[in-house]
Tab-separated table of C-alpha atoms in Angstrom:
chain	number	residue	atom	x	y	z
A	27	MET	CA	-0.091	0.652	0.082
A	28	ARG	CA	1.604	3.823	-1.448
A	29	TYR	CA	1.005	5.937	1.429
A	30	SER	CA	0.042	9.078	0.528
A	31	GLY	CA	-2.090	12.463	2.297
A	32	LEU	CA	-5.034	11.230	0.355
A	33	ARG	CA	-4.968	7.884	1.551
A	34	VAL	CA	-4.482	9.526	5.325
A	35	PHE	CA	-7.840	11.231	4.339
A	36	ALA	CA	-10.231	8.500	2.560
A	37	GLN	CA	-8.653	6.386	5.211
A	38	GLY	CA	-9.875	9.057	8.568
A	39	LEU	CA	-13.186	8.589	6.852
A	40	ALA	CA	-13.135	4.825	6.579
A	41	GLY	CA	-12.126	4.860	10.557
A	42	ASN	CA	-9.023	4.254	9.557
A	43	ARG	CA	-10.305	0.074	9.261
A	44	GLY	CA	-7.702	-1.361	5.922
A	45	TRP	CA	-4.685	-0.137	6.210
A	46	LYS	CA	-2.509	-3.512	6.250
A	47	PRO	CA	0.279	-5.350	8.387
A	48	VAL	CA	3.641	-2.882	7.049
A	49	TRP	CA	5.523	-6.243	6.398
A	50	ARG	CA	4.976	-10.026	6.289
A	51	ARG	CA	6.249	-13.084	8.515
A	52	PRO	CA	8.180	-15.279	6.599
A	53	GLU	CA	8.996	-18.885	7.754
A	54	PRO	CA	12.875	-18.715	6.860
A	55	LYS	CA	13.481	-21.193	4.100
A	56	ALA	CA	16.115	-23.618	3.072
A	57	GLU	CA	18.370	-21.300	1.345
A	58	TYR	CA	18.858	-18.165	0.831
A	59	ASP	CA	21.645	-15.766	-1.733
A	60	ILE	CA	22.940	-13.376	1.310
A	61	VAL	CA	21.736	-13.791	4.829
A	62	ILE	CA	21.829	-10.298	6.665
A	63	ILE	CA	22.702	-11.100	11.273
A	64	GLY	CA	20.700	-8.064	12.372
A	65	GLY	CA	17.529	-6.274	11.941
A	66	GLY	CA	18.950	-3.089	13.371
A	67	GLY	CA	19.328	0.407	11.377
A	68	HIS	CA	22.012	-1.517	9.405
A	69	GLY	CA	21.378	-4.136	8.054
A	70	LEU	CA	17.105	-3.252	7.168
A	71	SER	CA	18.759	-0.756	5.126
A	72	THR	CA	21.445	-3.195	3.406
A	73	ALA	CA	18.889	-4.967	2.657
A	74	TYR	CA	16.592	-3.319	0.955
A	75	TYR	CA	19.642	-1.480	-1.504
A	76	LEU	CA	20.864	-4.206	-2.275
A	77	ALA	CA	17.659	-5.206	-2.903
A	78	LYS	CA	17.633	-1.697	-4.903
A	79	ASN	CA	20.254	-0.676	-6.288
A	80	HIS	CA	21.452	-4.070	-7.594
A	81	GLY	CA	18.472	-6.157	-7.842
A	82	LEU	CA	19.093	-9.393	-5.810
A	83	ARG	CA	16.268	-10.558	-4.047
A	84	ASN	CA	17.235	-14.007	-2.596
A	85	ILE	CA	18.074	-12.182	0.843
A	86	ALA	CA	16.754	-12.646	4.804
A	87	VAL	CA	17.076	-11.057	7.341
A	88	LEU	CA	17.655	-12.625	10.389
A	89	GLU	CA	16.763	-10.996	13.744
A	90	LYS	CA	16.458	-12.545	17.220
A	91	GLY	CA	14.017	-10.002	18.877
A	92	TYR	CA	11.879	-7.521	16.656
A	93	LEU	CA	12.805	-5.257	14.460
A	94	GLY	CA	14.550	-2.478	15.001
A	95	GLY	CA	14.489	-3.168	19.008
A	96	GLY	CA	18.174	-2.309	19.269
A	97	ASN	CA	20.085	0.379	18.898
A	98	VAL	CA	18.711	2.525	15.980
A	99	GLY	CA	15.203	2.427	18.784
A	100	ARG	CA	17.989	4.209	21.918
A	101	ASN	CA	19.740	7.321	20.556
A	102	THR	CA	18.617	10.064	19.954
A	103	THR	CA	18.342	10.793	17.251
A	104	ILE	CA	20.739	12.962	15.572
A	105	VAL	CA	21.521	13.216	12.221
A	106	ARG	CA	24.440	15.421	10.669
A	107	ALA	CA	27.585	15.376	7.946
A	108	ASN	CA	30.240	18.040	10.467
A	109	TYR	CA	33.054	15.495	9.561
A	110	PHE	CA	36.572	16.171	9.438
A	111	LEU	CA	39.105	13.666	8.364
A	112	PRO	CA	39.124	12.761	4.542
A	113	GLY	CA	37.408	9.093	4.807
A	114	ASN	CA	34.756	10.287	7.043
A	115	SER	CA	33.784	13.026	5.953
A	116	GLU	CA	32.929	11.636	2.420
A	117	PHE	CA	30.198	9.396	4.064
A	118	TYR	CA	29.098	11.210	6.283
A	119	SER	CA	28.306	13.715	3.606
A	120	HIS	CA	27.140	10.777	0.978
A	121	SER	CA	24.371	9.149	4.291
A	122	LEU	CA	23.226	12.570	5.026
A	123	LYS	CA	22.520	13.521	1.591
A	124	LEU	CA	20.158	10.367	1.653
A	125	TRP	CA	18.367	10.973	5.145
A	126	GLU	CA	17.020	14.524	1.718
A	127	GLY	CA	16.057	12.190	0.082
A	128	LEU	CA	14.771	8.852	2.599
A	129	GLU	CA	10.897	10.113	2.809
A	130	ALA	CA	10.270	10.178	-1.024
A	131	GLU	CA	12.351	7.216	-1.864
A	132	LEU	CA	11.506	4.815	1.647
A	133	ASN	CA	7.340	6.870	0.715
A	134	TYR	CA	7.260	7.192	4.181
A	135	ASN	CA	7.931	9.549	6.766
A	136	VAL	CA	10.563	9.863	8.945
A	137	MET	CA	10.496	12.862	10.200
A	138	HIS	CA	13.863	14.341	9.217
A	139	SER	CA	13.446	17.779	10.220
A	140	GLN	CA	16.582	19.105	9.003
A	141	ARG	CA	16.834	21.673	12.550
A	142	GLY	CA	20.316	23.244	12.237
A	143	LEU	CA	22.401	22.254	14.749
A	144	ILE	CA	24.981	23.873	16.377
A	145	ASN	CA	28.528	23.335	18.177
A	146	LEU	CA	29.482	25.107	20.892
A	147	PHE	CA	33.335	26.867	21.032
A	148	HIS	CA	34.929	28.982	25.454
A	149	SER	CA	38.155	29.161	24.282
A	150	ASP	CA	40.553	30.792	20.924
A	151	GLY	CA	41.518	26.934	20.370
A	152	GLN	CA	38.695	25.845	20.570
A	153	ARG	CA	37.438	28.483	18.157
A	154	ASP	CA	40.482	28.453	15.627
A	155	ALA	CA	39.693	24.114	15.455
A	156	PHE	CA	36.755	24.560	14.017
A	157	VAL	CA	36.955	27.194	11.608
A	158	ARG	CA	39.448	23.728	10.202
A	159	ARG	CA	36.156	21.516	10.829
A	160	GLY	CA	34.091	24.705	8.794
A	161	ASN	CA	36.433	24.329	6.257
A	162	ALA	CA	36.619	20.593	5.960
A	163	MET	CA	32.578	20.976	5.821
A	164	LEU	CA	32.459	23.324	3.136
A	165	ALA	CA	35.032	21.467	1.666
A	166	GLN	CA	33.217	18.163	0.963
A	167	GLY	CA	30.452	20.200	-0.348
A	168	ASP	CA	28.474	20.874	2.856
A	169	ASP	CA	27.722	23.585	4.916
A	170	ALA	CA	29.160	24.713	8.230
A	171	VAL	CA	29.164	28.709	9.114
A	172	LEU	CA	30.831	30.193	11.998
A	173	LEU	CA	28.445	32.021	14.635
A	174	ASP	CA	30.268	34.523	16.826
A	175	ARG	CA	29.032	34.807	20.202
A	176	GLU	CA	26.056	37.226	19.327
A	177	GLY	CA	25.094	34.959	16.202
A	178	VAL	CA	24.967	32.255	18.790
A	179	ARG	CA	23.343	34.564	21.096
A	180	GLU	CA	20.122	35.536	18.237
A	181	LYS	CA	19.553	32.010	18.402
A	182	LEU	CA	20.393	30.245	21.555
A	183	PRO	CA	18.822	33.145	23.643
A	184	TYR	CA	18.812	30.895	26.819
A	185	LEU	CA	22.193	29.860	27.093
A	186	ASP	CA	23.951	31.434	30.314
A	187	PHE	CA	27.014	31.995	27.883
A	188	GLU	CA	29.072	33.945	31.700
A	189	GLN	CA	29.461	31.328	33.435
A	190	GLY	CA	32.877	30.647	34.658
A	191	ARG	CA	34.242	28.057	33.760
A	192	PHE	CA	33.610	27.525	29.681
A	193	PRO	CA	32.752	30.222	29.200
A	194	ILE	CA	30.383	30.610	25.272
A	195	HIS	CA	32.634	32.089	22.315
A	196	GLY	CA	30.375	31.997	19.519
A	197	GLY	CA	29.469	28.474	17.586
A	198	LEU	CA	30.023	26.251	14.383
A	199	TYR	CA	26.069	26.293	12.758
A	200	HIS	CA	25.643	23.159	11.391
A	201	PRO	CA	22.706	24.692	8.570
A	202	ARG	CA	21.380	21.446	7.380
A	203	GLY	CA	21.720	18.958	10.644
A	204	GLY	CA	18.769	18.356	12.548
A	205	THR	CA	16.853	14.650	14.185
A	206	ALA	CA	14.734	12.006	12.242
A	207	ARG	CA	11.862	9.619	13.770
A	208	HIS	CA	14.747	6.673	14.631
A	209	ASP	CA	11.957	3.640	15.299
A	210	ALA	CA	10.458	5.059	11.560
A	211	VAL	CA	14.382	4.442	9.778
A	212	ALA	CA	13.512	1.047	10.957
A	213	TRP	CA	10.292	0.613	9.884
A	214	GLY	CA	10.881	3.022	6.641
A	215	TYR	CA	14.016	0.468	5.320
A	216	ALA	CA	12.125	-2.684	6.738
A	217	ARG	CA	9.170	-2.201	4.901
A	218	GLY	CA	10.990	-1.085	1.214
A	219	ALA	CA	13.523	-4.532	1.924
A	220	ASP	CA	9.690	-6.094	2.463
A	221	ARG	CA	7.896	-4.161	0.106
A	222	LEU	CA	10.768	-6.253	-2.628
A	223	GLY	CA	11.119	-9.743	-1.564
A	224	VAL	CA	13.362	-9.197	1.021
A	225	ASP	CA	11.946	-11.739	3.905
A	226	LEU	CA	12.311	-9.925	7.331
A	227	ILE	CA	12.776	-12.815	10.187
A	228	GLN	CA	12.145	-12.173	12.951
A	229	ASN	CA	12.368	-13.791	16.520
A	230	CYS	CA	15.890	-15.259	14.997
A	231	GLU	CA	18.333	-15.768	16.878
A	232	VAL	CA	22.627	-16.989	14.867
A	233	THR	CA	24.027	-20.098	17.210
A	234	GLY	CA	26.407	-20.297	14.515
A	235	ILE	CA	28.434	-19.392	11.883
A	236	ASP	CA	29.106	-21.947	9.175
A	237	THR	CA	32.230	-22.628	7.823
A	238	ARG	CA	33.842	-24.955	5.151
A	239	GLN	CA	37.416	-24.772	3.622
A	240	GLY	CA	37.639	-20.467	4.549
A	241	ARG	CA	34.035	-20.138	2.808
A	242	VAL	CA	31.665	-19.692	4.617
A	243	THR	CA	28.477	-21.498	4.151
A	244	GLY	CA	25.075	-20.602	6.436
A	245	VAL	CA	24.489	-19.533	9.866
A	246	GLN	CA	22.187	-22.065	12.074
A	247	THR	CA	20.012	-20.005	14.070
A	248	THR	CA	16.580	-21.578	17.128
A	249	ARG	CA	14.660	-21.270	13.099
A	250	GLY	CA	16.924	-24.298	12.333
A	251	PRO	CA	19.991	-24.128	9.560
A	252	ILE	CA	20.205	-22.291	6.596
A	253	ARG	CA	22.717	-22.224	4.094
A	254	ALA	CA	24.269	-19.430	2.422
A	255	ARG	CA	26.145	-18.266	-0.514
A	256	GLN	CA	27.109	-14.169	1.480
A	257	VAL	CA	26.982	-13.750	5.651
A	258	ALA	CA	25.957	-9.918	7.090
A	259	MET	CA	27.239	-9.339	10.153
A	260	VAL	CA	25.863	-6.113	11.258
A	261	ALA	CA	24.979	-6.779	14.927
A	262	ALA	CA	26.156	-3.240	16.796
A	263	GLY	CA	25.707	-3.543	20.088
A	264	ARG	CA	27.074	-7.722	19.974
A	265	SER	CA	29.554	-7.405	17.817
A	266	SER	CA	31.586	-9.229	18.826
A	267	GLN	CA	29.401	-12.751	19.571
A	268	VAL	CA	28.749	-12.524	16.075
A	269	ALA	CA	31.947	-12.531	15.406
A	270	ALA	CA	33.278	-14.815	17.958
A	271	MET	CA	31.153	-17.753	16.014
A	272	ALA	CA	33.109	-17.816	12.996
A	273	GLY	CA	35.860	-17.142	14.756
A	274	LEU	CA	37.273	-13.847	14.711
A	275	ARG	CA	37.820	-11.191	17.538
A	276	LEU	CA	37.901	-8.302	16.330
A	277	PRO	CA	38.655	-4.777	17.768
A	278	ILE	CA	35.606	-3.440	19.591
A	279	GLU	CA	34.978	-3.130	23.136
A	280	SER	CA	30.944	-2.486	24.113
A	281	HIS	CA	30.918	0.458	26.366
A	282	VAL	CA	27.146	2.107	27.687
A	283	LEU	CA	26.103	5.363	27.056
A	284	GLN	CA	23.416	7.250	28.420
A	285	ALA	CA	20.427	9.412	27.379
A	286	PHE	CA	18.036	10.771	28.738
A	287	VAL	CA	14.580	12.421	27.937
A	288	THR	CA	11.978	14.096	30.027
A	289	GLU	CA	8.525	15.063	30.933
A	290	GLY	CA	6.942	17.427	27.226
A	291	LEU	CA	6.669	20.562	27.250
A	292	LYS	CA	5.913	23.646	24.627
A	293	PRO	CA	8.549	24.478	21.843
A	294	VAL	CA	11.794	25.630	23.331
A	295	ILE	CA	14.522	24.843	21.939
A	296	ASP	CA	15.170	24.958	18.406
A	297	HIS	CA	17.777	23.292	17.240
A	298	VAL	CA	20.231	20.440	18.119
A	299	VAL	CA	23.481	22.047	20.380
A	300	SER	CA	26.349	20.323	21.810
A	301	PHE	CA	28.309	21.130	24.389
A	302	GLY	CA	31.321	19.547	23.763
A	303	MET	CA	33.702	21.076	26.784
A	304	GLY	CA	30.733	19.851	29.030
A	305	HIS	CA	29.978	16.575	27.534
A	306	PHE	CA	26.059	17.197	26.603
A	307	TYR	CA	24.106	18.096	23.835
A	308	ILE	CA	20.378	18.007	23.980
A	309	SER	CA	17.478	17.977	21.216
A	310	GLN	CA	13.272	18.076	21.404
A	311	SER	CA	11.507	15.744	20.014
A	312	ASP	CA	8.475	16.729	18.161
A	313	LYS	CA	6.198	15.572	20.871
A	314	GLY	CA	7.925	17.723	22.557
A	315	GLY	CA	10.094	16.004	25.641
A	316	LEU	CA	13.753	17.337	25.829
A	317	VAL	CA	16.878	14.278	25.011
A	318	PHE	CA	19.820	15.000	25.638
A	319	GLY	CA	22.960	13.147	26.788
A	320	GLY	CA	26.271	12.688	27.525
A	321	ASP	CA	29.460	10.942	27.474
A	322	LEU	CA	29.937	6.997	27.774
A	323	ASP	CA	30.476	5.753	31.548
A	324	PHE	CA	33.810	4.775	30.415
A	325	TYR	CA	34.011	0.874	31.375
A	326	ALA	CA	33.656	-2.360	28.305
A	327	SER	CA	29.310	-2.957	29.656
A	328	TYR	CA	26.480	-4.848	28.146
A	329	ALA	CA	23.928	-3.535	30.740
A	330	ALA	CA	21.734	-0.999	28.919
A	331	ARG	CA	22.330	1.085	31.810
A	332	GLY	CA	24.598	2.903	33.148
A	333	ASN	CA	25.860	3.811	36.647
A	334	LEU	CA	25.106	7.540	38.669
A	335	PRO	CA	27.984	9.260	38.407
A	336	MET	CA	27.666	10.174	34.206
A	337	VAL	CA	23.855	10.529	34.619
A	338	GLU	CA	25.190	13.184	38.190
A	339	HIS	CA	27.592	14.450	35.493
A	340	VAL	CA	24.717	15.118	31.852
A	341	MET	CA	22.476	16.807	34.344
A	342	GLU	CA	25.599	18.751	36.312
A	343	ALA	CA	26.583	19.638	32.669
A	344	GLY	CA	22.996	20.631	30.818
A	345	MET	CA	21.944	22.955	33.893
A	346	THR	CA	25.720	24.574	33.377
A	347	LEU	CA	24.954	24.964	29.819
A	348	MET	CA	20.994	25.872	30.320
A	349	PRO	CA	20.085	27.117	34.051
A	350	MET	CA	16.389	26.739	32.996
A	351	ILE	CA	16.319	23.106	31.951
A	352	GLY	CA	15.675	22.686	36.057
A	353	ARG	CA	12.730	22.996	35.431
A	354	ALA	CA	11.737	20.307	33.464
A	355	ARG	CA	11.643	16.709	35.216
A	356	VAL	CA	13.447	14.036	34.062
A	357	LEU	CA	10.250	11.201	33.096
A	358	ARG	CA	12.527	8.318	31.273
A	359	SER	CA	17.067	7.026	30.436
A	360	TRP	CA	18.330	5.041	29.304
A	361	GLY	CA	21.482	2.801	27.942
A	362	GLY	CA	23.047	2.458	24.525
A	363	ILE	CA	25.542	-0.525	23.226
A	364	MET	CA	28.637	1.041	22.082
A	365	ASP	CA	30.785	-1.001	19.578
A	366	MET	CA	33.986	0.887	20.715
A	367	SER	CA	36.904	0.967	18.402
A	368	PRO	CA	39.441	1.651	18.754
A	369	ASP	CA	40.742	4.851	16.033
A	370	GLY	CA	37.027	5.968	17.055
A	371	SER	CA	35.258	5.374	12.976
A	372	PRO	CA	33.597	2.627	12.665
A	373	ILE	CA	34.484	-1.337	9.764
A	374	ILE	CA	32.450	-1.904	6.925
A	375	ASP	CA	34.407	-5.145	4.891
A	376	ARG	CA	35.481	-8.482	4.742
A	377	THR	CA	36.818	-10.686	6.790
A	378	PRO	CA	38.993	-13.600	6.593
A	379	VAL	CA	36.483	-15.770	5.761
A	380	GLU	CA	35.417	-15.673	2.552
A	381	GLY	CA	32.180	-14.212	1.440
A	382	LEU	CA	31.584	-13.288	5.168
A	383	PHE	CA	30.310	-9.198	5.338
A	384	VAL	CA	31.266	-7.535	9.202
A	385	ASN	CA	29.964	-3.601	8.957
A	386	CYS	CA	30.513	-3.047	13.130
A	387	GLY	CA	31.962	-0.626	15.478
A	388	TRP	CA	29.834	2.588	15.141
A	389	ASN	CA	30.754	3.957	18.146
A	390	TYR	CA	28.611	6.955	18.851
A	391	GLY	CA	27.447	7.772	15.677
A	392	GLY	CA	25.608	5.175	13.514
A	393	PHE	CA	22.740	6.500	13.621
A	394	LYS	CA	22.748	8.892	11.149
A	395	ALA	CA	25.408	6.732	9.603
A	396	VAL	CA	22.156	3.657	8.759
A	397	PRO	CA	21.689	4.982	4.825
A	398	ALA	CA	25.491	5.045	3.889
A	399	SER	CA	26.105	2.148	5.647
A	400	GLY	CA	23.464	-0.138	4.027
A	401	TRP	CA	24.821	1.150	0.770
A	402	CYS	CA	28.353	0.810	1.189
A	403	LEU	CA	27.449	-2.710	2.351
A	404	ALA	CA	25.466	-3.827	0.300
A	405	HIS	CA	27.123	-2.200	-2.867
A	406	LEU	CA	30.924	-4.066	-1.126
A	407	MET	CA	29.105	-7.505	-1.158
A	408	ALA	CA	27.311	-6.960	-4.459
A	409	THR	CA	30.422	-6.077	-6.618
A	410	GLY	CA	33.305	-6.860	-4.518
A	411	ALA	CA	34.498	-3.389	-3.638
A	412	PRO	CA	34.344	-1.634	-2.459
A	413	HIS	CA	32.025	1.961	-2.153
A	414	LYS	CA	34.413	4.399	-2.391
A	415	VAL	CA	32.859	6.730	0.579
A	416	ALA	CA	33.704	4.103	2.474
A	417	GLU	CA	36.365	2.371	1.586
A	418	GLY	CA	38.123	3.813	4.372
A	419	PHE	CA	36.821	1.752	7.016
A	420	ARG	CA	37.963	-1.287	6.764
A	421	LEU	CA	39.036	-4.019	9.218
A	422	ASP	CA	42.961	-4.975	8.837
A	423	ARG	CA	43.956	0.033	9.417
A	424	PHE	CA	45.038	-1.144	13.007
A	425	ARG	CA	47.147	-3.565	13.159
A	426	THR	CA	48.987	-2.299	10.046
A	427	GLY	CA	48.675	0.797	11.459
A	428	GLN	CA	47.880	2.413	7.884
A	429	GLY	CA	44.654	4.391	7.543
A	430	LEU	CA	43.179	5.820	10.808
A	431	MET	CA	41.040	7.759	11.492
A	432	ASP	CA	40.204	9.876	14.206
A	433	GLU	CA	38.825	12.074	14.885
A	434	GLU	CA	39.325	13.100	18.394
A	435	GLY	CA	43.391	13.060	17.665
A	436	THR	CA	43.409	11.334	21.455
A	437	GLY	CA	45.226	8.469	19.720
A	438	SER	CA	44.198	4.736	18.395
A	439	GLN	CA	43.975	2.120	21.246
A	440	HIS	CA	40.672	1.151	23.835
A	441	ASN	CA	39.125	2.744	26.147
A	442	LEU	CA	40.282	6.978	24.040
A	443	HIS	CA	36.821	7.268	22.471
B	37	MET	CA	28.631	0.853	41.706
B	38	ARG	CA	31.856	-0.133	43.586
B	39	LEU	CA	34.455	-1.457	44.062
B	40	SER	CA	36.878	-3.040	47.267
B	41	CYS	CA	40.194	-1.694	46.343
B	42	PRO	CA	42.424	-3.595	48.504
B	43	CYS	CA	44.204	-1.069	50.210
B	44	CYS	CA	40.905	1.070	50.459
B	45	GLY	CA	38.171	-1.445	51.195
B	46	PRO	CA	34.210	-0.036	49.366
B	47	ARG	CA	35.228	3.215	47.113
B	48	ASP	CA	32.058	4.265	45.458
B	49	ARG	CA	33.300	4.130	41.477
B	50	ARG	CA	33.454	7.407	40.835
B	51	GLU	CA	37.367	6.781	42.459
B	52	PHE	CA	38.767	4.260	39.206
B	53	THR	CA	39.529	5.376	36.301
B	54	TYR	CA	39.410	1.780	34.172
B	55	TYR	CA	41.902	1.199	31.495
B	56	GLY	CA	40.708	-1.822	29.331
B	57	ALA	CA	40.486	-6.043	28.853
B	58	ALA	CA	43.935	-8.043	31.005
B	59	ASP	CA	44.882	-8.298	27.733
B	60	TYR	CA	47.092	-5.416	28.265
B	61	LEU	CA	48.670	-8.341	31.064
B	62	ASP	CA	50.607	-10.431	28.130
B	63	ARG	CA	52.345	-7.780	26.627
B	64	PRO	CA	54.465	-10.343	23.581
B	65	ALA	CA	57.892	-10.299	23.376
B	66	PRO	CA	58.629	-6.588	20.506
B	67	ASP	CA	59.811	-9.071	18.230
B	68	ALA	CA	56.922	-11.609	18.494
B	69	GLY	CA	56.191	-10.024	15.636
B	70	LEU	CA	52.994	-7.646	14.451
B	71	ASP	CA	49.694	-10.590	15.023
B	72	ALA	CA	51.027	-10.766	18.802
B	73	TRP	CA	51.234	-7.029	19.009
B	74	ASP	CA	47.297	-6.630	17.651
B	75	SER	CA	46.141	-9.392	19.034
B	76	TYR	CA	47.206	-7.547	22.350
B	77	LEU	CA	46.750	-3.646	21.697
B	78	HIS	CA	43.627	-3.842	19.687
B	79	LEU	CA	41.519	-7.365	18.782
B	80	ARG	CA	38.669	-7.987	21.789
B	81	ASP	CA	37.117	-11.065	23.240
B	82	ASN	CA	35.007	-8.258	24.286
B	83	PRO	CA	32.310	-10.623	26.678
B	84	ALA	CA	28.830	-9.918	27.110
B	85	GLY	CA	29.284	-12.312	30.974
B	86	PRO	CA	31.463	-12.668	33.117
B	87	THR	CA	35.123	-10.326	32.081
B	88	ARG	CA	38.475	-9.693	33.444
B	89	ASP	CA	39.157	-5.993	33.532
B	90	LEU	CA	42.230	-3.195	34.594
B	91	TRP	CA	40.829	-0.489	36.946
B	92	TYR	CA	43.785	2.067	38.133
B	93	HIS	CA	42.352	3.090	42.053
B	94	ASP	CA	42.940	7.239	41.695
B	95	PRO	CA	43.630	8.084	45.737
B	96	CYS	CA	45.928	5.351	46.395
B	97	GLN	CA	47.369	4.674	43.258
B	98	SER	CA	47.441	0.979	42.588
B	99	TRP	CA	46.410	-1.461	39.670
B	100	LEU	CA	43.388	-2.891	39.779
B	101	GLN	CA	42.463	-6.436	38.205
B	102	VAL	CA	39.339	-7.007	38.354
B	103	GLU	CA	36.290	-10.775	37.773
B	104	ARG	CA	33.184	-8.411	37.022
B	105	ASP	CA	30.082	-9.318	35.056
B	106	THR	CA	28.958	-6.608	31.920
B	107	VAL	CA	26.196	-6.779	31.735
B	108	THR	CA	24.942	-7.354	35.543
B	109	HIS	CA	27.832	-5.151	36.429
B	110	ALA	CA	28.677	-7.436	39.405
B	111	ILE	CA	31.540	-7.743	40.759
B	112	HIS	CA	33.433	-10.861	41.649
B	113	SER	CA	37.361	-10.039	42.690
B	114	VAL	CA	39.744	-6.937	42.682
B	115	ALA	CA	43.124	-7.927	43.007
B	116	PRO	CA	46.109	-6.122	43.065
B	117	VAL	CA	48.349	-5.971	39.728
B	118	ALA	CA	52.260	-5.431	41.631
B	119	GLY	CA	52.091	-9.172	42.902
B	120	ARG	CA	51.108	-11.123	40.539
B	121	ARG	CA	52.046	-14.492	39.637
B	122	ALA	CA	52.294	-14.268	35.926
């Protein structure tokens, strides 16, 4: 069923009784050309683009829980292309362009809102770094505007500009940055992939990866064995466990990143505001809740919940930046499990097992990457060559030391990003 | 989360700094080769469940090996790295 304003109107008149389930619930077949492990944003977009861009049809996405039940529903929904390093910047630029056409492409409302993102700076040195980053963004073909203090005040009058520790000197404004409805992205890709004939199989946990003579031959699942010529591991949050089934150790350490949402309020924060020095960022959802988060708890964890010291730190940073939010009541908090790579950049590559691919290591940046990640993994699997905007996301870059993409400049070592 | 420092007793998590997996205790020989160093520096089992990792207790400046659970955050044991049997 194609969605349109007219259909919403007609369904409204008919009591909304004509809506159909959006995707099928097929039984797994004994064999597919391609099996994708993980029915989150990245896995679903990979399946969609394999079918859409490359004409492949015999594809299954295996999800151990329900579609979009992992990190794609646990992020803070920010979409941006403000990366600095070659390798990263063209990838996220490509992703943002896909975002801008995504609703028309999928015929699905993902509530993509380009409300603008502002990164604040607090010193001359930081200003110089943001000028440099802004120039890199412009050179990439994206947009960046340097705001002085008054420029920031015009957009964000509610900030405390004179705070003692981090007085606000200005900000780097990225007008095309913004947010999207995270669940809708997963649902939109799921619907699109299903319509192209991809089997989306839920409640189907992969329990083993079969190989023969260094080549992948299929997977074992809780719903029986499935043969496949190609298998992609797209299970960020559990990447290490999935890879271990194929005898691989990944350069990944899993950490917990907490996020928070307040009760619904009238519109008060029009942009995405990022306060890097305080490890705090915030936006307001269309429902009215203030959605905000901070830094990692900084210890390996799969608990999907954090500890109180980071909660306190995030609240303090928020109060420092915008004292007005002290009156808002926090409704919920949660934690996402981050695939942290040593250099803070992701991996989309082949593995030493022929026919087995890996897409992991998204650190804090996985949500905005969903369209391009699927686009590029599909390209790699279908053509055998990496897509030109994802050539740098190599699995072996840590081993060789070549092509490390350390956006923060802190070093290529676990626990530094 | 609280950890029991062998020197100082049970202390708040904020007094401790996490360093990483206990893999760091098994430093390869300088000439051990690329694979050994890659494994030491980058590759991790990254278990969901019981794990061993290294923490630093800032007040008493001791390195600690902690056995804990990454899913429940339960701490099973805390032992000093210094004086351990190789």
